[in-house]
XYZ file of C-alpha atoms in Angstrom:
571
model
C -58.569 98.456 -81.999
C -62.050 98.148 -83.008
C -64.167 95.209 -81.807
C -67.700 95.273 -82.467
C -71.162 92.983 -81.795
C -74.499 93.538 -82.250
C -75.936 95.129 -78.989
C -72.850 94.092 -77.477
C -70.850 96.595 -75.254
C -67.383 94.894 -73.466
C -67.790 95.390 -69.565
C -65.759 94.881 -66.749
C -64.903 91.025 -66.933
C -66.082 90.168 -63.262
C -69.568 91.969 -64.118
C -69.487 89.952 -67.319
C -68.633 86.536 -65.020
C -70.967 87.196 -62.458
C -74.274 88.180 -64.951
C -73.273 84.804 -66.991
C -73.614 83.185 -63.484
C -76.398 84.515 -61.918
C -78.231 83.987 -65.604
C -77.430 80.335 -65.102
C -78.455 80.184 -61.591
C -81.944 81.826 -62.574
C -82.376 79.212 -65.014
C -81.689 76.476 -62.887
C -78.701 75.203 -64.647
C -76.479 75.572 -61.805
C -76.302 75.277 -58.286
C -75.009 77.672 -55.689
C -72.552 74.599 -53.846
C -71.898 73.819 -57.700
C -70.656 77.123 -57.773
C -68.642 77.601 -54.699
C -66.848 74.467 -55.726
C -65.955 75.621 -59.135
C -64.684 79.480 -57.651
C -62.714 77.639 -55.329
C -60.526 75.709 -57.912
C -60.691 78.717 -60.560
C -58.698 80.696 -57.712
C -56.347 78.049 -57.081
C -55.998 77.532 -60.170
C -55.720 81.236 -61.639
C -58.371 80.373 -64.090
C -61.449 82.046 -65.643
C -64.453 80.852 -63.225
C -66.846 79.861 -66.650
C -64.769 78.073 -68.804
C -64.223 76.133 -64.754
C -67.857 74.948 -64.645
C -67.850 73.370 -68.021
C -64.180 71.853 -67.720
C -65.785 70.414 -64.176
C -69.309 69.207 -65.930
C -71.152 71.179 -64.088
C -72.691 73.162 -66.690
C -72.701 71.709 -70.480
C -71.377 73.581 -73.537
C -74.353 74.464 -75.293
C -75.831 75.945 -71.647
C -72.887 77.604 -71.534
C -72.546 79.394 -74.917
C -76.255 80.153 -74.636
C -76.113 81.553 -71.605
C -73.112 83.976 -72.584
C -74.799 84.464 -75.776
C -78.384 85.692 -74.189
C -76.252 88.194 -71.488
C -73.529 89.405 -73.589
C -75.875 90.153 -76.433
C -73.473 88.318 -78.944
C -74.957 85.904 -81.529
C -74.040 81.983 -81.220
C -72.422 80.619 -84.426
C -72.471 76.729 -84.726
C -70.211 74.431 -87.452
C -72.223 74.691 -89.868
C -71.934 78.439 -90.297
C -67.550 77.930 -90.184
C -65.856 78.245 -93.354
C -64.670 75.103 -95.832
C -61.321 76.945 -96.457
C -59.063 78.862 -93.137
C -59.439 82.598 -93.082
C -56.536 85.180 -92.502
C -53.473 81.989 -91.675
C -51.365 85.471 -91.969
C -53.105 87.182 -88.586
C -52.573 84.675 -86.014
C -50.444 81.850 -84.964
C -51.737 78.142 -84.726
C -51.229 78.021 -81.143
C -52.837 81.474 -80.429
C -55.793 80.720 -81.970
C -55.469 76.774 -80.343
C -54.589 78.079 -76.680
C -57.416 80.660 -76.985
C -59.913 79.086 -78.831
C -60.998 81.297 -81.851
C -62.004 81.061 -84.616
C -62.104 83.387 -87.248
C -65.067 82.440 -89.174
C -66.134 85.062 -92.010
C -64.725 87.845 -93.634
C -65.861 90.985 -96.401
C -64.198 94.235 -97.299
C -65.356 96.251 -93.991
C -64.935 93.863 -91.383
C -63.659 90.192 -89.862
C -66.000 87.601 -87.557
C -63.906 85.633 -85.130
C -66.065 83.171 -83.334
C -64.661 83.163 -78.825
C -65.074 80.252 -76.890
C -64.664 82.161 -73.744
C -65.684 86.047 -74.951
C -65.415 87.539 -71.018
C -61.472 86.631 -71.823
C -60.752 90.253 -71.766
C -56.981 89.466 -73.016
C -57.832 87.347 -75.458
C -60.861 89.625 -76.777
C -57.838 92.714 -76.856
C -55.641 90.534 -78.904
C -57.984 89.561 -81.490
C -58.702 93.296 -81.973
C -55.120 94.297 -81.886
C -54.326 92.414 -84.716
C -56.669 92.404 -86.987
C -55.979 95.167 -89.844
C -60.113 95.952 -89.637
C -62.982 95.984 -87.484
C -63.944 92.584 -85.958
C -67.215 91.608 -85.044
C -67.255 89.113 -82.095
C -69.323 85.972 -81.763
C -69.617 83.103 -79.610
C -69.229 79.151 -80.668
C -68.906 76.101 -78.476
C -64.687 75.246 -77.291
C -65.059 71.692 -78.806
C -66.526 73.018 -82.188
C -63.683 75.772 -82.616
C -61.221 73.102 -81.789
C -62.279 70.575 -84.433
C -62.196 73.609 -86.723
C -58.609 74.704 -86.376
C -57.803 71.029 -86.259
C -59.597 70.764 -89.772
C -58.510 73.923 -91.405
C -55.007 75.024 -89.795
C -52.912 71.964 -88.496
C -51.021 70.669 -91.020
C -50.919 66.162 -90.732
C -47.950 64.169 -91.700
C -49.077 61.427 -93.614
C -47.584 58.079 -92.221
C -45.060 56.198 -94.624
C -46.807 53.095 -96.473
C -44.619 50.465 -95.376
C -44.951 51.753 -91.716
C -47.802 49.431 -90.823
C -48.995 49.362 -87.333
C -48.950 45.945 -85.910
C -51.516 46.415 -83.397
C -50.461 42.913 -80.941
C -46.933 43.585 -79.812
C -45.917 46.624 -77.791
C -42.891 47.308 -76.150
C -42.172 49.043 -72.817
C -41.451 52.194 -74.463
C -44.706 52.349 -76.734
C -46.275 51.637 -73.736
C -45.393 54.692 -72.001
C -45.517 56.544 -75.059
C -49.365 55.647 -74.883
C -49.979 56.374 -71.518
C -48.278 60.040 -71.970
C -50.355 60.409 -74.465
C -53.702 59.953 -72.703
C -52.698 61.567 -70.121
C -51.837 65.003 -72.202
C -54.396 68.028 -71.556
C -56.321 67.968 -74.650
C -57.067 64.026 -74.897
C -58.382 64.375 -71.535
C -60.353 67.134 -72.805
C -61.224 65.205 -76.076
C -62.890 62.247 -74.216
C -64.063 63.891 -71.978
C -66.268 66.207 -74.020
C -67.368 63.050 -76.241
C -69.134 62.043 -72.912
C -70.312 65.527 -72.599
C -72.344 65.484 -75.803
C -73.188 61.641 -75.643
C -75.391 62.921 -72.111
C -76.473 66.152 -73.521
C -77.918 64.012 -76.832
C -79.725 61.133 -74.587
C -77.546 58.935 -76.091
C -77.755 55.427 -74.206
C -74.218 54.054 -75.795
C -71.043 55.950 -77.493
C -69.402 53.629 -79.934
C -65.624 54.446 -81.042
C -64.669 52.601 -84.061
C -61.090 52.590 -86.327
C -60.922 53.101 -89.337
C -58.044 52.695 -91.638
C -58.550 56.247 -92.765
C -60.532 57.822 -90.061
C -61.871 57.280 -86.424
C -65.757 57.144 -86.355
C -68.075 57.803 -83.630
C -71.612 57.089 -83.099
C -74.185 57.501 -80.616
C -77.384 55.799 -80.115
C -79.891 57.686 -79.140
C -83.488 56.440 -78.740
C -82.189 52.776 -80.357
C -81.034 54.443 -83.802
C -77.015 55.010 -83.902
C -75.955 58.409 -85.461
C -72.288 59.882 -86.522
C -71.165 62.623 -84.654
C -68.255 64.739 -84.902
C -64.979 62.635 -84.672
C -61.000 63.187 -82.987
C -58.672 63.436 -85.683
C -57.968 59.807 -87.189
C -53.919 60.380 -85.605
C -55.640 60.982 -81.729
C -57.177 57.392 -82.366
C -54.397 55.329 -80.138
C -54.502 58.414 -77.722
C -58.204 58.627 -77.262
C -58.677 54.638 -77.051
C -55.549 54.381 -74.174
C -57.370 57.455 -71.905
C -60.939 55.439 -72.460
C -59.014 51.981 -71.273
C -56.957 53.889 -68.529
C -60.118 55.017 -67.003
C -62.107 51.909 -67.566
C -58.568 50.779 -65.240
C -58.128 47.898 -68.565
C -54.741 47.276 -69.239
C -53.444 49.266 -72.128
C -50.966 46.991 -73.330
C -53.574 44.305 -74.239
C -54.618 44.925 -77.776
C -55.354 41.601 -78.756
C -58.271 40.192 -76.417
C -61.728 41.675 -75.825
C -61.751 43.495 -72.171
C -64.850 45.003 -69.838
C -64.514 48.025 -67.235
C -66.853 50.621 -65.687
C -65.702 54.135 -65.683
C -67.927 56.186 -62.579
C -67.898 59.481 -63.600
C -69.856 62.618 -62.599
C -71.084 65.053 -65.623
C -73.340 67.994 -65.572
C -73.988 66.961 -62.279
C -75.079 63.859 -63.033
C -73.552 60.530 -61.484
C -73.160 58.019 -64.203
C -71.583 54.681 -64.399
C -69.942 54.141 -67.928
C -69.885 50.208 -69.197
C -66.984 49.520 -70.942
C -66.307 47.299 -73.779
C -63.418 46.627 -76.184
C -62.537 43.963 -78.664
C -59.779 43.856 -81.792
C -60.544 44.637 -85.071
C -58.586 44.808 -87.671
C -57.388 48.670 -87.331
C -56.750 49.083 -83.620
C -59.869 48.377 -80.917
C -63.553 49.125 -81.130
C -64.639 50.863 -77.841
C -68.067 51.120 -76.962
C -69.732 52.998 -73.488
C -73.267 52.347 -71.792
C -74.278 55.081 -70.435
C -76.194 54.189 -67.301
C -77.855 57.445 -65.784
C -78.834 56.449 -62.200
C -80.737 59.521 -61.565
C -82.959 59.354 -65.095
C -84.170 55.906 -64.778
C -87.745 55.210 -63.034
C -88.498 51.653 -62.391
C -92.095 52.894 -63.416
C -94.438 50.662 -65.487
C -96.730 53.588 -66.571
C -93.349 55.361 -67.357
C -91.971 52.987 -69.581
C -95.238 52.185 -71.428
C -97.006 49.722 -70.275
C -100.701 50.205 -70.639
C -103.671 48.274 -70.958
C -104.139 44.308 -71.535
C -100.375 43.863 -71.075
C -100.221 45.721 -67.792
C -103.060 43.634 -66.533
C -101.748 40.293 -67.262
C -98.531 41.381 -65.699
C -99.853 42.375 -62.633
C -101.320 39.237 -62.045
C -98.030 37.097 -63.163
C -96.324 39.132 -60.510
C -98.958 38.578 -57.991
C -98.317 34.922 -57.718
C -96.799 33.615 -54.989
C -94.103 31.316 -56.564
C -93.837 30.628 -59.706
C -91.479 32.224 -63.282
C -91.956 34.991 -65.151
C -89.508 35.408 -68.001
C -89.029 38.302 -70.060
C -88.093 37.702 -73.644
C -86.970 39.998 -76.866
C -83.461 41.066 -78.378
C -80.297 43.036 -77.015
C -81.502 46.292 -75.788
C -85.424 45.981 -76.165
C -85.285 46.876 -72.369
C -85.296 43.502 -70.592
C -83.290 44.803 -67.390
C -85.296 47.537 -66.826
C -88.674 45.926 -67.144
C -87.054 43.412 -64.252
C -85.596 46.647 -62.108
C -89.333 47.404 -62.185
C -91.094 44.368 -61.370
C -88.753 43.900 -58.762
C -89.319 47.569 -57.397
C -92.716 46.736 -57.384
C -92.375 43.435 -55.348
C -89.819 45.225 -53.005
C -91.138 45.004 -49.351
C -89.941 44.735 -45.362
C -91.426 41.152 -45.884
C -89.469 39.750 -48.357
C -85.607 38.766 -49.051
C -84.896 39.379 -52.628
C -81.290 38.324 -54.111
C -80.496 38.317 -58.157
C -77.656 37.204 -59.663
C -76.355 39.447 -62.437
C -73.894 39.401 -65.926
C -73.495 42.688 -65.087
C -75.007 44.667 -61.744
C -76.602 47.327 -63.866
C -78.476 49.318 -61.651
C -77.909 49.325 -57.882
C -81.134 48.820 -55.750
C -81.636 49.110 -52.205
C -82.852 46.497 -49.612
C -81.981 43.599 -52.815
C -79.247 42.052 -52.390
C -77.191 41.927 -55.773
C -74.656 39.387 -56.702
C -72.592 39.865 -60.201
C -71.503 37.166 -62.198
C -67.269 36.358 -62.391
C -66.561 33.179 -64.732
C -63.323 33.841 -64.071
C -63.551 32.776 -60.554
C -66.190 30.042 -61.084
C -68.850 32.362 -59.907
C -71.370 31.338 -62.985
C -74.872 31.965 -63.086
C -75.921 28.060 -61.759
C -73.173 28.038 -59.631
C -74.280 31.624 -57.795
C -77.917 30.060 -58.088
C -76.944 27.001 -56.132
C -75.775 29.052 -53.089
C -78.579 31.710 -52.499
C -81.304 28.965 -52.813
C -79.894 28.304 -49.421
C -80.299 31.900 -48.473
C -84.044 31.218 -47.889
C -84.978 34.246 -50.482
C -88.616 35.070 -51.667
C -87.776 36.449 -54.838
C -84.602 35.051 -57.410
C -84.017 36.888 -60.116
C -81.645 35.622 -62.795
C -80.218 38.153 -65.274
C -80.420 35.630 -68.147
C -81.206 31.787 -68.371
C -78.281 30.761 -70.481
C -78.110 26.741 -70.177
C -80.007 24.268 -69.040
C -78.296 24.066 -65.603
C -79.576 27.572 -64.791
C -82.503 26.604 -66.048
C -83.434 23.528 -64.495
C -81.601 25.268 -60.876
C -84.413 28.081 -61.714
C -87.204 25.836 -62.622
C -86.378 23.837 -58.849
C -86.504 26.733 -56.771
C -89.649 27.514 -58.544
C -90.939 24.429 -57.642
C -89.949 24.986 -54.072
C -92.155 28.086 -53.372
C -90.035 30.744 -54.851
C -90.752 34.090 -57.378
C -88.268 33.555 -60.134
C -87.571 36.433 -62.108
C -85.417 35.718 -65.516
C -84.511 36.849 -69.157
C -84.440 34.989 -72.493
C -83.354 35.938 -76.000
C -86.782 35.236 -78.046
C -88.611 36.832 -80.676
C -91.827 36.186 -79.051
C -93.224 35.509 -75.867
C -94.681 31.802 -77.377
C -90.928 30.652 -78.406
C -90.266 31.331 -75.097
C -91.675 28.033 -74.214
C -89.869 26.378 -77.040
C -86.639 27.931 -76.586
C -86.936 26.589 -73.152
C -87.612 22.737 -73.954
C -84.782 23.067 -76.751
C -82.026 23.595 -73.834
C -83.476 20.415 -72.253
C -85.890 21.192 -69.770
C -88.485 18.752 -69.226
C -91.976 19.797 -70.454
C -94.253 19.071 -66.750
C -91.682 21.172 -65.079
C -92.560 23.768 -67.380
C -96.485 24.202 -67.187
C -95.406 23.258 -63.538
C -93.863 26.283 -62.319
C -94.111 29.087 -65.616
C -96.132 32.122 -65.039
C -95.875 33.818 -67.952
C -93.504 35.147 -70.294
C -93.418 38.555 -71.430
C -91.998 39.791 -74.795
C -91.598 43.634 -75.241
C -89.982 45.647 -77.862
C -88.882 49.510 -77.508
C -90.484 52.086 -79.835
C -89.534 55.808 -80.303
C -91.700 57.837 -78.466
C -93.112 60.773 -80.629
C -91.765 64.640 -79.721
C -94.959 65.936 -77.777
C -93.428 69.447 -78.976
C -93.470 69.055 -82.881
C -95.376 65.268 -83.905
C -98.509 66.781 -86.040
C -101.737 64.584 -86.861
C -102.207 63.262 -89.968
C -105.565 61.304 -91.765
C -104.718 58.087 -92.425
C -104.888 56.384 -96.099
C -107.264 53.338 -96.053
C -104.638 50.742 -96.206
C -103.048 52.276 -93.174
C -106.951 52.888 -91.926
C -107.022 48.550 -92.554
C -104.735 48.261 -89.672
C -106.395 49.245 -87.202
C -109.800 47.406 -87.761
C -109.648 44.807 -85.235
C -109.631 47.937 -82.556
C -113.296 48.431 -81.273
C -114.863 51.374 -81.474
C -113.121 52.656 -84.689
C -114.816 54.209 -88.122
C -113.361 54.250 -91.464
C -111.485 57.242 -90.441
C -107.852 57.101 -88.440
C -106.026 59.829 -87.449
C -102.419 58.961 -86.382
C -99.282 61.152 -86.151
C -96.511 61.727 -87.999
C -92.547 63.122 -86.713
C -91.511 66.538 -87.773
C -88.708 67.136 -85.655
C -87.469 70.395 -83.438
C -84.924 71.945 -81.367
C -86.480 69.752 -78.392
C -85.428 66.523 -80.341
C -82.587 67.449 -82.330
C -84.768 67.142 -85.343
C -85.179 63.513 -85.222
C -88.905 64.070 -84.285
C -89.115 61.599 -81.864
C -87.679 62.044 -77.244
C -87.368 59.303 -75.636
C -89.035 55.299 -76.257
C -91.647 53.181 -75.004
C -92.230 49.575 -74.510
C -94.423 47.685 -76.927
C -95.784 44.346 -75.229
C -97.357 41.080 -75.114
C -97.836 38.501 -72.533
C -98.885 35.140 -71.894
C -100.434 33.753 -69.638
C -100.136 30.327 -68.297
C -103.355 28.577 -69.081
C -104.715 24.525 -69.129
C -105.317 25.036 -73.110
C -101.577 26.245 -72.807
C -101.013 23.316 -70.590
C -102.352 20.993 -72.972
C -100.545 22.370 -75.694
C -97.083 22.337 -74.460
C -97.475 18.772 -73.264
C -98.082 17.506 -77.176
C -95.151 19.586 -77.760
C -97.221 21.954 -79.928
C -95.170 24.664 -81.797
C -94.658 28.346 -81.083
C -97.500 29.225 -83.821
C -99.848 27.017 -81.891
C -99.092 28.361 -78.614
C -99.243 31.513 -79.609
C -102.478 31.168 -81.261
C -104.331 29.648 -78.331
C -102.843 32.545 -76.257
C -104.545 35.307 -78.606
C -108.016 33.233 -78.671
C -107.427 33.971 -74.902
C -107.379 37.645 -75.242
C -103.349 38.197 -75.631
C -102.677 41.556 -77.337
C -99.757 40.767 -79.551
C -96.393 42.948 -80.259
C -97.956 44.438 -83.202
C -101.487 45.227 -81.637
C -100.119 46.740 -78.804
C -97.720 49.113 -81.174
C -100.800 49.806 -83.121
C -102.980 51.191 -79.865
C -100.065 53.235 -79.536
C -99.834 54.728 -82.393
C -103.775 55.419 -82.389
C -103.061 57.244 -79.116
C -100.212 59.556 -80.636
C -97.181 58.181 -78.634
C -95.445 56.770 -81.233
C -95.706 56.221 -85.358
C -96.411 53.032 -87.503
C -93.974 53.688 -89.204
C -91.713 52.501 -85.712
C -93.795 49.914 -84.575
C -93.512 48.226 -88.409
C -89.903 48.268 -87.416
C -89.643 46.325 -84.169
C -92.826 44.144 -84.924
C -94.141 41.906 -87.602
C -97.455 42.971 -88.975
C -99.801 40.196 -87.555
């Protein structure tokens, strides 16, 4: 047997284990109680103690291959590098190479590569070398990548008959069960559960699973933009979707109605609560996951961008003491989060805060939440009617949907309460508009409106890799209402790194403007001015706009014009 790596020489395993470990521990990627845990069930389960700590999410993949890779002395191979076509189908079985995750991945005349998930396997590492009619050189490569592979290039798929068409309403007991084996089964466990792996490993905010009639599709947004990652094979589709449901606790025998869960999971350590949303499509159900990381989030303003005129003028909308402040833009332009913060801020001993909620996103303590059930008859006015008697300070309404919330919201502002709310606008002028379209009266609404903020998110440049660049002049043409500026600009551009998965850009920031309830404004929404007048007389007042606020941004080198253009129109 000859089994070869560059500056690699095979040890005992348990030295190989416990140098892996204590590499990991050094690097802070895993805790010692992390650890105990994970020996505990390795024993009890006669298992290798590393592949334990991934299977258990306490250390990711990619640590995990790394870490191997950097003590063992054995290179790390990704996908890319695996071949189009299988190599050697004559030296080992389909289930050998499935049940101990290799890979062989390159051959010449002298010698064969095989690619180990788990290369302190000392069995496994023997067997490879036992068969193999030449010299192999060993390498390491991440479980779920090998897996795909010898999915890809060694299982052989039945193609389904053409009249067997799936009718995706009715299901019988029997399917039923059928469905829930299948979920249930070792490697769909392992399937979804590694999806999630790499969704938190890549930032990703949401993990959408989509049929196909040819393939299954899977996408994860990261930073706002949604990219394709590697998929299950199109036949796991039913399989994968049934685990998702059963541990969303959905019922897996409803195919044809749109259903929501939560899924609280634990991964790399991390607690996460997993939103869960399916609906029927044509070719089975689209799934899609928020991923809400309790730990990551800081109800920050500096953190999440806000700088500056906008920061000022929020302050003192939140400084009132009664009065709304709404908080306007599109799905996922950070809304919530903004109001996590403001309440956060607002939080004291002295004050009884209670928000009603479509859902309870983030859980905050000394507030007491309340979540929406329309099922029940728990709406948002309904809920709204009840805690006004709770003699709160602070209300905060996740969105103002119809005019009963609104006018219920616009009453307790009237009353001498903080009213805290969300409305789907482009702009923080329509916000007014929007607002006398559902109904409600214009003198309650330069009674007992604050302001109204409308924010975008922006990609926030890689600190690690974004280079400086001279602007042209039209660019340069931008930027001349900002004081203090020459003919010259220097912005930055994105590059793109190992830090940022080559996108070039980690993490966003909020782009803002807000106005400010003034008598000109007064005046203005009393005539029943438009949105464009509004907003004018709020700029004459010294309201940064959207795109003014992106473009102080990009002159500091957080993010690109390029991303502000994208989210805001030029002014």
């Amino acid at each position: 047997m000859h089994l070869e790596a560059d500056a690699f020489v095979k040890t005992q395993q348990p030295s190989d284990e416990s140098r892996v470990v204590a590499h990991l521990q050094r690097l802070g990627k895993l805790t010692s109680p992390d650890l105990a845990r994970a020996r505990r069930l390795a024993e009890d389960a006669g298992d290798f103690l590393l592949p334990m700590l991934v299977r258990l999410g306490l250390v990711s993949e990619r640590d995990m291959a790394v870490g191997m890779s950097e003590v063992l002395g054995l290179p790390l191979v990704n996908a890319a590098a695996f071949p189009e076509e299988p190599i050697r189908e004559d030296l080992f079985t389909l289930r050998f190479l499935k049940d101990a995750r290799v890979l062989p991945v390159a051959e010449d005349d002298s010698r064969l590569q095989v690619a180990f998930a788990n290369p302190v396997d000392d069995f496994v590492v023997t067997a490879v070398g036992m068969a193999a009619d030449k010299p192999v050189t060993a390498a390491i490569a991440l479980p779920t990548e090998i897996e795909t592979a010898i999915e890809r290039l060694y299982e052989k798929v039945e193609e389904p008959p053409e009249e067997a068409e799936a009718d995706f309403g009715d299901f019988d007991e029997e399917d039923i069960e059928h469905l829930k084996d299948l979920a249930s089964e070792a490697p769909v466990i392992r399937m979804v559960n590694l999806l999630i792996q790499r969704a938190v490993e890549s930032r990703a905010s949401d993990i959408h699973i989509e049929p196909f009639a040819d393939n299954l599709t899977v996408r994860y947004r990261v930073d706002g933009i949604l990219k394709e990652v590697d998929a299950p094979p199109v036949r796991s589709t039913a399989a994968v979707i049934s685990r998702v449901k059963i541990m969303a606790k959905l019922n897996i025998a409803e195919r044809r109605l749109p259903q929501d869960g939560r899924i609280p999971i634990r991964i790399q350590g991390k607690e996460l609560d997993l939103r869960v949303s399916t609906v029927p499509t044509m070719f089975g159900e689209s799934v899609v996951m928020r991923l809400l990381d309790k730990e990551s989030v800081r109800f920050d303003l500096d953190a999440l961008g806000f700088d500056g005129g906008p920061r000022k003028r929020l302050h003192s909308i939140l400084e009132q003491p009664y009065g709304i402040l709404l908080v306007t833009g599109p799905t996922g332009s950070g809304k919530s989060t903004t109001l996590y913060t403001a309440l956060s801020r607002l939080n004291t001993q002295e004050r009884k805060i209670i928000t009603v909620e479509d859902p309870v996103e983030y859980q905050l303590p000394g507030i007491n939440q309340i979540q929406v059930k329309s099922s029940i008859g728990m709406t948002f006015a309904g809920a709204l009617r009840a805690i006004v008697r709770q003699d709160p300070d602070i209300i905060m309404v996740g969105e103002m949907r119809d005019l009963e919330t609104a006018r219920i919201a616009v009453q307790s502002a009237l009353t001498g309460h903080v009213v805290l709310s969300t409305l789907h606008t482009n702009d923080a002028a329509s916000g007014v508009t929007r607002l006398l379209d559902m109904g409600v009266e214009d003198y309650l609404l330069t009674s007992t409106i604050n302001g109204i903020l409308a924010q975008r998110l922006v990609r926030r440049l890689c600190p690690a890799c974004c280079e400086p660049y001279r602007a042209v002049p039209e660019q340069a043409e931008r930027f001349a209402h900002l004081r203090g500026l020459d003919d010259s600009v220097d912005l930055h551009r994105a590059v793109g790194c190992e830090a940022c998965n080559a996108t070039g850009y980690r993490g966003r920031l909020v782009i803002a403007e807000v106005l400010v309830m003034s008598e000109a404004i007064r005046k203005a929404i009393l005539s029943h001015a438009t949105a464009t007048e509004i907003r004018r007389i709020a700029v004459e007042q010294g309201m940064e706009t959207l795109y003014q606020d992106g473009l102080r941004k990009a002159l500091d080198g957080r993010t690109t014009i390029e991303e502000v253009l994208r989210v805001a129109e030029a002014d």
